Amino acid sequence: MKKYSLKEFNRQNRSILRLGLPIIIGQLGGIVTGLADTIMVGQHSTAELGAASFVNNVINMFIILGTGFSFNLTPIIGENLAQKKNAELGGWLKNSLVANMTTTGVILLVLSAIYFNISRMGQPEELMPLIRPYYVVSMVSLIFVMLANSFRQFLEGIMDASISMWVLTIGNLLNIFGNYMLIYGKGGFQEMGLLGAGVSTLVSRAVILLLFVTIFLLRKSYREYKAGFREMRIRRKYWKRLNAIGWPIALQQGIEAATFSLTTIMIGWIGGLELAAHQIVISISTVSFTIYLGLGAATAIKASLYQGRHDLSKVRKSTISGIFLSVLVSIVISVILYFNATSIGRFFSEDKAVLEIVAMLIPILMLYQFGDSIQIILANALRGISDVKSTMWIAFLSYFVVALPAGYYIAFVMGKGITGVWLAYPIGFTCGVLLLGLRAVKVMSG
């Protein structure tokens, strides 16, 4: 391996930041919306906050799975950009929309099965009238998320991430405004509480898709892409390749998301106050997760481009830079959490019992930042070079075989309650870092 000079290291850092910052800003808009959603719902009632915790964790697991599936475009775009096949990218976008819709059909079937079995999941009975309607509206909105994901991955893959950023920002601002109007019944609207938050999210996601489609159709610089979109037919071999790349990524991300959803179900066994506190800390954690994910997406895009040029040396270097930047962010976030551990929960709830539980969970949130930041970069770098099956099996081992049983044992056998459930996260992330690191060294050492 050639020496990695400080000059080149800084160049890679700047390149990832230039590409990653618009992605991060766009995603942070979604997180800010989620935080605003949680704050507004929490101020409306603690019961609605607990119901939102359950539904959001279940639905978000499948949104993350679906988003992971749509990442199948990243290595394909990198490969075609490296070979200057711009017209073919439009055809791949068309085929991606078809593949995403077939995947959405599968996801909706699973979510429907869950809906008809919610009463068997051990959640507080008093929350059921709130959970059911919110669940249905959130499930329908996933259709718009999946279609928008194709356009988003396309724009970020061709390094037009700033457009994606603005589209998501507009949609998220609309969501916040809609939340205020519908949750509290402002501007002549009926006060809908938690259901109003779901309706607002549904409308904003539909608007995001409409904006993506409009930009793609009207932007003159996309002439070659639009020609490819019109002329290239939907091809079975393209659909198969998108599924071959997409499903391992989807399952890898779905397994990680399922870990959070299953731990949420475990916390529901403990009580409604614990569910509300869990939702608050999870909402806080999504800020750091989004930053890591944005840096990971930038790393994947750079890795796919270098892979298309058959330059493993630069794949390694972009991965190292991604890890450096992500760990730097994790340190900053941990410091912020440390100095605000006892007060940060007040943004979401005034319930003293809930705030006491939040304060107990913040140190664990700090603990898992480092493992989370590194494993996201490594998984995305491997995704960028189409090494996706390994990440799926590593996720299964780290979270389902190691983390979840460990969390259950600590929480319910050792009697540590919600803190025991939460310890599953740093345990799983640490395991993931070790295994992904070994895999990355092996496949990037050519």
Coordinates of C-alpha atoms in Angstrom, one line a residue:
M1 CA 0.0 0.0 0.0
K2 CA 1.3 3.5 -0.9
K3 CA 1.9 6.0 1.8
Y4 CA -1.1 8.0 2.7
S5 CA 0.3 11.6 2.8
L6 CA -1.2 14.3 5.0
K7 CA -2.0 16.3 1.9
E8 CA -4.0 13.5 0.3
F9 CA -5.7 12.7 3.6
N10 CA -6.9 16.3 3.9
R11 CA -8.0 16.2 0.2
Q12 CA -10.1 13.1 0.9
N13 CA -11.6 14.7 4.0
R14 CA -12.6 17.8 2.1
S15 CA -14.1 15.7 -0.7
I16 CA -16.2 13.7 1.7
L17 CA -17.3 16.8 3.5
R18 CA -18.3 18.6 0.3
L19 CA -20.4 15.6 -0.8
G20 CA -21.6 14.6 2.7
L21 CA -22.7 18.0 4.1
P22 CA -25.7 18.5 1.7
I23 CA -26.7 14.9 2.5
I24 CA -26.4 15.5 6.2
I25 CA -28.3 18.8 6.1
G26 CA -31.1 17.2 4.1
Q27 CA -31.3 14.3 6.5
L28 CA -31.0 16.5 9.6
G29 CA -34.1 18.3 8.3
G30 CA -36.0 15.0 8.6
I31 CA -34.5 14.5 12.1
V32 CA -35.5 18.1 13.2
T33 CA -39.0 17.3 11.9
G34 CA -39.0 14.1 13.9
L35 CA -37.8 15.9 17.0
A36 CA -40.5 18.6 16.5
D37 CA -43.0 15.8 16.0
T38 CA -41.9 14.2 19.3
I39 CA -41.9 17.5 21.2
M40 CA -45.4 18.5 19.9
V41 CA -46.9 15.1 20.6
G42 CA -45.2 14.9 24.0
Q43 CA -46.5 18.3 25.0
H44 CA -50.0 17.2 23.9
S45 CA -50.0 14.1 26.1
T46 CA -47.6 11.5 27.6
A47 CA -49.8 8.7 26.4
E48 CA -49.6 9.8 22.8
L49 CA -45.8 10.0 23.1
G50 CA -45.7 6.4 24.2
A51 CA -48.0 5.4 21.3
A52 CA -45.8 7.3 18.9
S53 CA -42.7 5.5 20.3
F54 CA -44.1 2.1 19.5
V55 CA -45.4 3.0 16.0
N56 CA -42.4 5.0 14.9
N57 CA -40.0 2.4 15.9
V58 CA -41.9 -0.3 14.0
I59 CA -42.5 1.8 10.9
N60 CA -39.1 3.3 10.8
M61 CA -37.6 -0.2 10.8
F62 CA -39.2 -0.8 7.5
I63 CA -38.4 2.7 6.2
I64 CA -34.8 2.0 7.0
L65 CA -35.0 -1.4 5.3
G66 CA -36.6 0.2 2.2
T67 CA -34.0 3.0 2.1
G68 CA -31.3 0.4 2.4
F69 CA -32.8 -1.4 -0.6
S70 CA -32.7 1.9 -2.6
F71 CA -28.9 2.1 -2.0
N72 CA -28.6 -0.5 -4.7
L73 CA -28.2 2.5 -7.1
T74 CA -25.0 3.8 -5.6
P75 CA -22.4 1.2 -6.9
I76 CA -24.2 1.1 -10.3
I77 CA -24.1 4.9 -10.6
G78 CA -20.4 5.0 -9.7
E79 CA -19.7 2.3 -12.2
N80 CA -21.5 4.1 -15.0
L81 CA -20.1 7.5 -14.1
A82 CA -16.5 6.1 -14.2
Q83 CA -17.3 4.8 -17.7
K84 CA -19.1 8.0 -18.7
K85 CA -22.3 6.2 -19.6
N86 CA -24.6 9.0 -18.5
A87 CA -27.6 8.0 -20.6
E88 CA -27.7 4.6 -19.0
L89 CA -28.2 6.2 -15.6
G90 CA -31.7 7.4 -16.6
G91 CA -32.6 3.8 -17.5
W92 CA -31.3 2.6 -14.2
L93 CA -33.5 5.2 -12.4
K94 CA -36.6 3.9 -14.2
N95 CA -35.7 0.3 -13.3
S96 CA -35.0 1.4 -9.7
L97 CA -38.5 2.9 -9.4
V98 CA -40.0 -0.5 -10.5
A99 CA -37.7 -2.5 -8.1
N100 CA -38.6 -0.1 -5.3
M101 CA -42.3 -0.5 -5.9
T102 CA -42.1 -4.3 -5.8
T103 CA -40.2 -4.1 -2.6
T104 CA -42.8 -1.7 -1.2
G105 CA -45.5 -4.3 -1.9
V106 CA -43.6 -6.9 0.2
I107 CA -43.1 -4.4 3.0
L108 CA -46.7 -3.4 3.1
L109 CA -47.8 -7.0 3.4
V110 CA -45.5 -7.5 6.4
L111 CA -46.7 -4.2 8.0
S112 CA -50.3 -5.3 7.5
A113 CA -49.7 -8.6 9.2
I114 CA -48.1 -6.7 12.1
Y115 CA -51.1 -4.4 12.3
F116 CA -53.5 -7.3 12.7
N117 CA -51.4 -8.7 15.5
I118 CA -50.5 -5.5 17.5
S119 CA -52.7 -6.6 20.4
R120 CA -50.5 -9.7 20.8
M121 CA -47.3 -7.7 21.3
G122 CA -47.7 -6.9 25.0
Q123 CA -48.1 -3.1 24.6
P124 CA -50.1 -1.1 27.2
E125 CA -53.8 -1.6 26.4
E126 CA -54.7 2.0 27.1
L127 CA -52.4 3.0 24.1
M128 CA -54.2 0.8 21.5
P129 CA -56.8 3.4 20.4
L130 CA -53.9 5.8 19.7
I131 CA -51.6 3.3 18.1
R132 CA -54.0 1.8 15.5
P133 CA -55.0 4.9 13.4
Y134 CA -51.5 6.4 13.6
Y135 CA -50.0 3.1 12.4
V136 CA -52.2 3.0 9.3
V137 CA -51.5 6.5 8.2
S138 CA -47.7 6.0 8.8
M139 CA -47.8 2.8 6.8
V140 CA -49.4 4.4 3.8
S141 CA -46.9 7.2 3.7
L142 CA -44.1 4.6 3.2
I143 CA -45.2 4.3 -0.5
F144 CA -44.1 7.9 -1.1
V145 CA -40.8 7.4 0.8
M146 CA -39.8 4.5 -1.3
L147 CA -40.5 6.2 -4.7
A148 CA -38.7 9.4 -3.5
N149 CA -35.7 7.2 -2.5
S150 CA -35.0 6.3 -6.1
F151 CA -34.8 10.0 -7.1
R152 CA -32.8 10.8 -4.0
Q153 CA -30.2 8.1 -4.5
F154 CA -29.9 9.1 -8.2
L155 CA -29.3 12.8 -7.4
E156 CA -26.8 12.0 -4.6
G157 CA -25.1 9.4 -6.8
I158 CA -24.5 11.9 -9.6
M159 CA -23.2 14.3 -6.9
D160 CA -26.2 16.7 -7.0
A161 CA -26.8 16.2 -3.4
S162 CA -27.7 19.9 -2.8
I163 CA -30.9 19.5 -4.8
S164 CA -31.9 16.6 -2.6
M165 CA -31.1 18.7 0.4
W166 CA -33.4 21.5 -0.7
V167 CA -36.3 19.2 -1.6
L168 CA -36.1 17.4 1.8
T169 CA -35.8 20.8 3.6
I170 CA -39.0 22.1 1.9
G171 CA -40.9 18.9 2.7
N172 CA -39.7 18.8 6.3
L173 CA -40.7 22.5 6.9
L174 CA -44.1 21.6 5.5
N175 CA -44.3 18.7 7.9
I176 CA -43.5 20.9 10.9
F177 CA -46.1 23.4 9.9
G178 CA -48.7 20.7 9.3
N179 CA -47.9 19.1 12.7
Y180 CA -48.6 22.4 14.5
M181 CA -51.9 22.9 12.6
L182 CA -53.2 19.4 12.9
I183 CA -51.9 18.2 16.4
Y184 CA -53.2 21.3 18.2
G185 CA -56.1 22.2 15.8
K186 CA -54.9 25.6 14.6
G187 CA -56.0 27.6 11.5
G188 CA -59.5 26.2 11.5
F189 CA -58.4 22.6 11.5
Q190 CA -59.7 20.0 14.0
E191 CA -57.4 19.1 16.9
M192 CA -56.2 15.6 15.9
G193 CA -53.3 15.0 18.3
L194 CA -51.1 12.1 17.3
L195 CA -53.2 11.2 14.2
G196 CA -52.6 14.8 13.0
A197 CA -48.9 14.2 13.1
G198 CA -49.3 11.2 11.0
V199 CA -51.5 13.0 8.4
S200 CA -49.0 15.8 8.2
T201 CA -46.1 13.4 7.6
L202 CA -48.1 11.6 4.8
V203 CA -48.8 14.9 3.0
S204 CA -45.2 16.1 3.3
R205 CA -43.8 12.9 1.9
A206 CA -46.1 13.1 -1.1
V207 CA -44.9 16.6 -1.7
I208 CA -41.3 15.5 -1.6
L209 CA -41.9 12.9 -4.2
L210 CA -43.7 15.5 -6.4
L211 CA -40.8 17.9 -6.1
F212 CA -38.2 15.2 -7.1
V213 CA -40.2 14.2 -10.2
T214 CA -40.7 17.9 -11.2
I215 CA -37.0 18.7 -10.9
F216 CA -36.0 15.6 -12.9
L217 CA -38.4 16.5 -15.7
L218 CA -37.6 20.2 -15.9
R219 CA -33.9 20.4 -15.2
K220 CA -32.1 21.1 -18.6
S221 CA -28.7 19.6 -17.4
Y222 CA -30.4 16.2 -17.0
R223 CA -31.1 15.9 -20.8
E224 CA -29.0 12.8 -21.2
Y225 CA -30.5 11.1 -18.1
K226 CA -34.0 11.9 -19.3
A227 CA -33.3 10.4 -22.7
G228 CA -32.1 7.2 -21.1
F229 CA -35.2 7.2 -18.8
R230 CA -37.5 7.5 -21.9
E231 CA -35.7 5.1 -24.2
M232 CA -34.5 2.3 -21.9
R233 CA -37.0 -0.4 -21.3
I234 CA -37.7 -2.0 -17.9
R235 CA -35.4 -5.0 -18.1
R236 CA -35.5 -8.1 -16.0
K237 CA -31.8 -8.4 -15.8
Y238 CA -31.6 -4.8 -14.4
W239 CA -34.4 -5.6 -11.9
K240 CA -32.5 -8.8 -10.8
R241 CA -29.2 -6.9 -10.3
L242 CA -30.9 -4.1 -8.3
N243 CA -32.5 -6.8 -6.1
A244 CA -29.2 -8.7 -5.8
I245 CA -27.5 -5.6 -4.5
G246 CA -30.4 -4.1 -2.7
W247 CA -31.8 -6.9 -0.6
P248 CA -28.6 -7.6 1.3
I249 CA -28.2 -3.9 2.1
A250 CA -31.9 -3.7 3.1
L251 CA -31.6 -6.7 5.4
Q252 CA -28.4 -5.4 6.9
Q253 CA -30.0 -2.1 7.7
G254 CA -33.3 -3.8 8.5
I255 CA -31.6 -6.1 11.1
E256 CA -30.1 -3.1 12.8
A257 CA -33.4 -1.2 12.7
A258 CA -35.2 -4.3 13.9
T259 CA -32.9 -4.4 16.9
F260 CA -34.3 -0.9 17.9
S261 CA -37.9 -2.0 17.2
L262 CA -37.5 -5.2 19.2
T263 CA -35.9 -3.4 22.1
T264 CA -38.8 -1.0 22.0
I265 CA -41.3 -3.9 22.3
M266 CA -39.2 -5.1 25.3
I267 CA -39.4 -1.7 26.9
G268 CA -43.2 -1.7 26.3
W269 CA -43.3 -4.8 28.6
I270 CA -41.8 -2.6 31.4
G271 CA -44.3 0.3 31.1
G272 CA -45.6 3.4 29.3
L273 CA -43.3 5.8 31.1
E274 CA -40.3 3.8 30.0
L275 CA -41.6 3.9 26.4
A276 CA -42.0 7.6 26.5
A277 CA -38.4 8.1 27.8
H278 CA -37.1 5.6 25.2
Q279 CA -38.7 7.7 22.5
I280 CA -37.1 10.9 23.7
V281 CA -33.6 9.4 23.9
I282 CA -34.0 7.6 20.5
S283 CA -35.1 10.9 19.0
I284 CA -31.9 12.6 20.4
S285 CA -29.8 9.7 19.1
T286 CA -31.1 10.1 15.5
V287 CA -29.3 13.4 15.2
S288 CA -25.8 11.8 15.5
F289 CA -27.0 8.8 13.5
T290 CA -28.0 11.1 10.7
I291 CA -24.6 12.8 10.6
Y292 CA -22.8 9.4 10.5
L293 CA -25.2 8.2 7.8
G294 CA -24.5 11.3 5.7
L295 CA -20.7 10.8 6.0
G296 CA -21.3 7.1 5.3
A297 CA -23.3 7.9 2.1
A298 CA -20.5 10.2 0.9
T299 CA -18.0 7.5 1.6
A300 CA -20.0 4.9 -0.3
I301 CA -20.4 7.3 -3.3
K302 CA -16.6 7.9 -3.4
A303 CA -15.8 4.2 -2.9
S304 CA -18.2 3.3 -5.8
L305 CA -16.5 5.8 -8.1
Y306 CA -13.0 4.5 -7.2
Q307 CA -14.2 0.9 -7.6
G308 CA -15.5 1.8 -11.1
R309 CA -11.9 3.0 -11.8
H310 CA -10.4 -0.2 -10.3
D311 CA -8.5 2.0 -7.7
L312 CA -8.7 0.1 -4.4
S313 CA -6.0 2.3 -2.9
K314 CA -8.4 5.3 -3.0
V315 CA -11.2 3.1 -1.8
R316 CA -9.1 2.5 1.3
K317 CA -8.2 6.1 1.7
S318 CA -11.7 7.4 1.4
T319 CA -12.8 4.9 4.0
I320 CA -10.1 6.0 6.4
S321 CA -11.1 9.6 6.0
G322 CA -14.8 8.7 6.5
I323 CA -13.9 7.0 9.8
F324 CA -11.8 9.9 11.0
L325 CA -14.5 12.5 10.3
S326 CA -17.2 10.3 11.9
V327 CA -15.3 9.6 15.1
L328 CA -14.5 13.3 15.4
V329 CA -18.3 14.0 15.2
S330 CA -18.9 11.3 17.8
I331 CA -16.5 12.9 20.3
V332 CA -18.2 16.3 19.9
I333 CA -21.7 14.9 20.3
S334 CA -20.6 12.9 23.4
V335 CA -19.2 16.1 25.0
I336 CA -22.5 17.9 24.3
L337 CA -24.5 15.1 25.8
Y338 CA -22.2 14.9 28.9
F339 CA -22.8 18.6 29.7
N340 CA -26.6 18.4 29.1
A341 CA -27.4 15.0 30.4
T342 CA -29.8 16.2 33.1
S343 CA -31.6 18.9 31.1
I344 CA -31.9 17.8 27.5
G345 CA -35.1 15.8 28.2
R346 CA -37.0 18.9 29.2
F347 CA -37.3 19.9 25.6
F348 CA -39.6 16.9 25.1
S349 CA -41.6 16.4 28.3
E350 CA -42.2 18.0 31.7
D351 CA -43.1 14.6 33.3
K352 CA -40.5 14.2 36.1
A353 CA -40.7 10.4 36.1
V354 CA -40.0 10.3 32.4
L355 CA -37.1 12.8 32.8
E356 CA -35.5 10.6 35.5
I357 CA -35.4 7.7 33.1
V358 CA -34.0 9.8 30.3
A359 CA -31.1 10.9 32.5
M360 CA -30.3 7.2 33.2
L361 CA -30.1 6.5 29.5
I362 CA -28.0 9.4 28.3
P363 CA -24.7 7.8 29.5
I364 CA -25.4 4.7 27.5
L365 CA -26.2 6.9 24.5
M366 CA -22.8 8.5 24.9
L367 CA -21.2 5.1 25.2
Y368 CA -22.5 3.7 21.9
Q369 CA -21.6 6.8 19.8
F370 CA -18.1 5.6 18.9
G371 CA -19.1 2.1 17.7
D372 CA -22.1 3.5 15.8
S373 CA -20.0 6.1 14.0
I374 CA -17.3 3.6 12.8
Q375 CA -19.7 0.7 11.8
I376 CA -21.8 3.0 9.7
I377 CA -18.7 4.2 7.7
L378 CA -17.4 0.6 7.3
A379 CA -20.7 -0.8 6.2
N380 CA -21.2 2.0 3.6
A381 CA -17.7 1.7 2.2
L382 CA -18.3 -2.0 1.6
R383 CA -21.7 -1.2 0.1
G384 CA -20.0 1.2 -2.3
I385 CA -17.9 -1.6 -3.7
S386 CA -20.9 -4.0 -3.9
D387 CA -19.6 -6.2 -1.0
V388 CA -23.1 -6.3 0.5
K389 CA -23.7 -10.0 1.5
S390 CA -21.0 -9.9 4.1
T391 CA -22.5 -6.8 5.8
M392 CA -25.9 -8.5 6.0
W393 CA -24.4 -11.6 7.9
I394 CA -22.3 -9.4 10.1
A395 CA -25.4 -7.4 11.1
F396 CA -27.3 -10.6 11.8
L397 CA -24.5 -11.9 14.1
S398 CA -23.9 -8.6 15.8
Y399 CA -27.4 -7.6 16.6
F400 CA -29.6 -10.7 16.6
V401 CA -27.1 -13.3 17.9
V402 CA -25.2 -11.1 20.3
A403 CA -26.9 -7.7 21.1
L404 CA -30.6 -8.7 21.6
P405 CA -30.0 -11.7 23.8
A406 CA -27.5 -9.8 25.9
G407 CA -30.0 -6.9 26.3
Y408 CA -32.8 -9.3 27.3
Y409 CA -30.6 -11.1 29.8
I410 CA -29.3 -7.9 31.4
A411 CA -32.8 -6.3 31.5
F412 CA -35.0 -9.2 32.6
V413 CA -32.8 -11.9 34.1
M414 CA -30.3 -9.6 35.9
G415 CA -33.2 -7.2 36.7
K416 CA -31.7 -4.0 35.3
G417 CA -34.8 -2.9 33.4
I418 CA -34.6 -0.3 30.7
T419 CA -30.9 0.3 31.2
G420 CA -30.3 -3.3 30.5
V421 CA -32.2 -3.2 27.3
W422 CA -30.3 -0.2 26.2
L423 CA -26.9 -1.8 26.8
A424 CA -27.7 -4.1 23.8
Y425 CA -26.8 -1.1 21.6
P426 CA -23.2 -0.6 22.5
I427 CA -22.6 -4.3 22.7
G428 CA -24.0 -4.8 19.1
F429 CA -22.1 -1.8 17.6
T430 CA -18.8 -2.9 19.1
C431 CA -19.2 -6.4 17.7
G432 CA -20.2 -4.9 14.3
V433 CA -17.1 -2.7 14.2
L434 CA -14.7 -5.6 14.8
L435 CA -16.3 -7.8 12.2
L436 CA -16.8 -5.1 9.6
G437 CA -13.2 -3.9 10.1
L438 CA -11.8 -7.4 9.5
R439 CA -13.9 -7.7 6.3
A440 CA -12.9 -4.2 5.0
V441 CA -9.2 -5.1 5.5
K442 CA -9.6 -8.3 3.6
V443 CA -11.5 -6.9 0.5
M444 CA -9.7 -3.6 0.3
S445 CA -6.2 -5.0 0.5
G446 CA -5.9 -5.9 -3.2

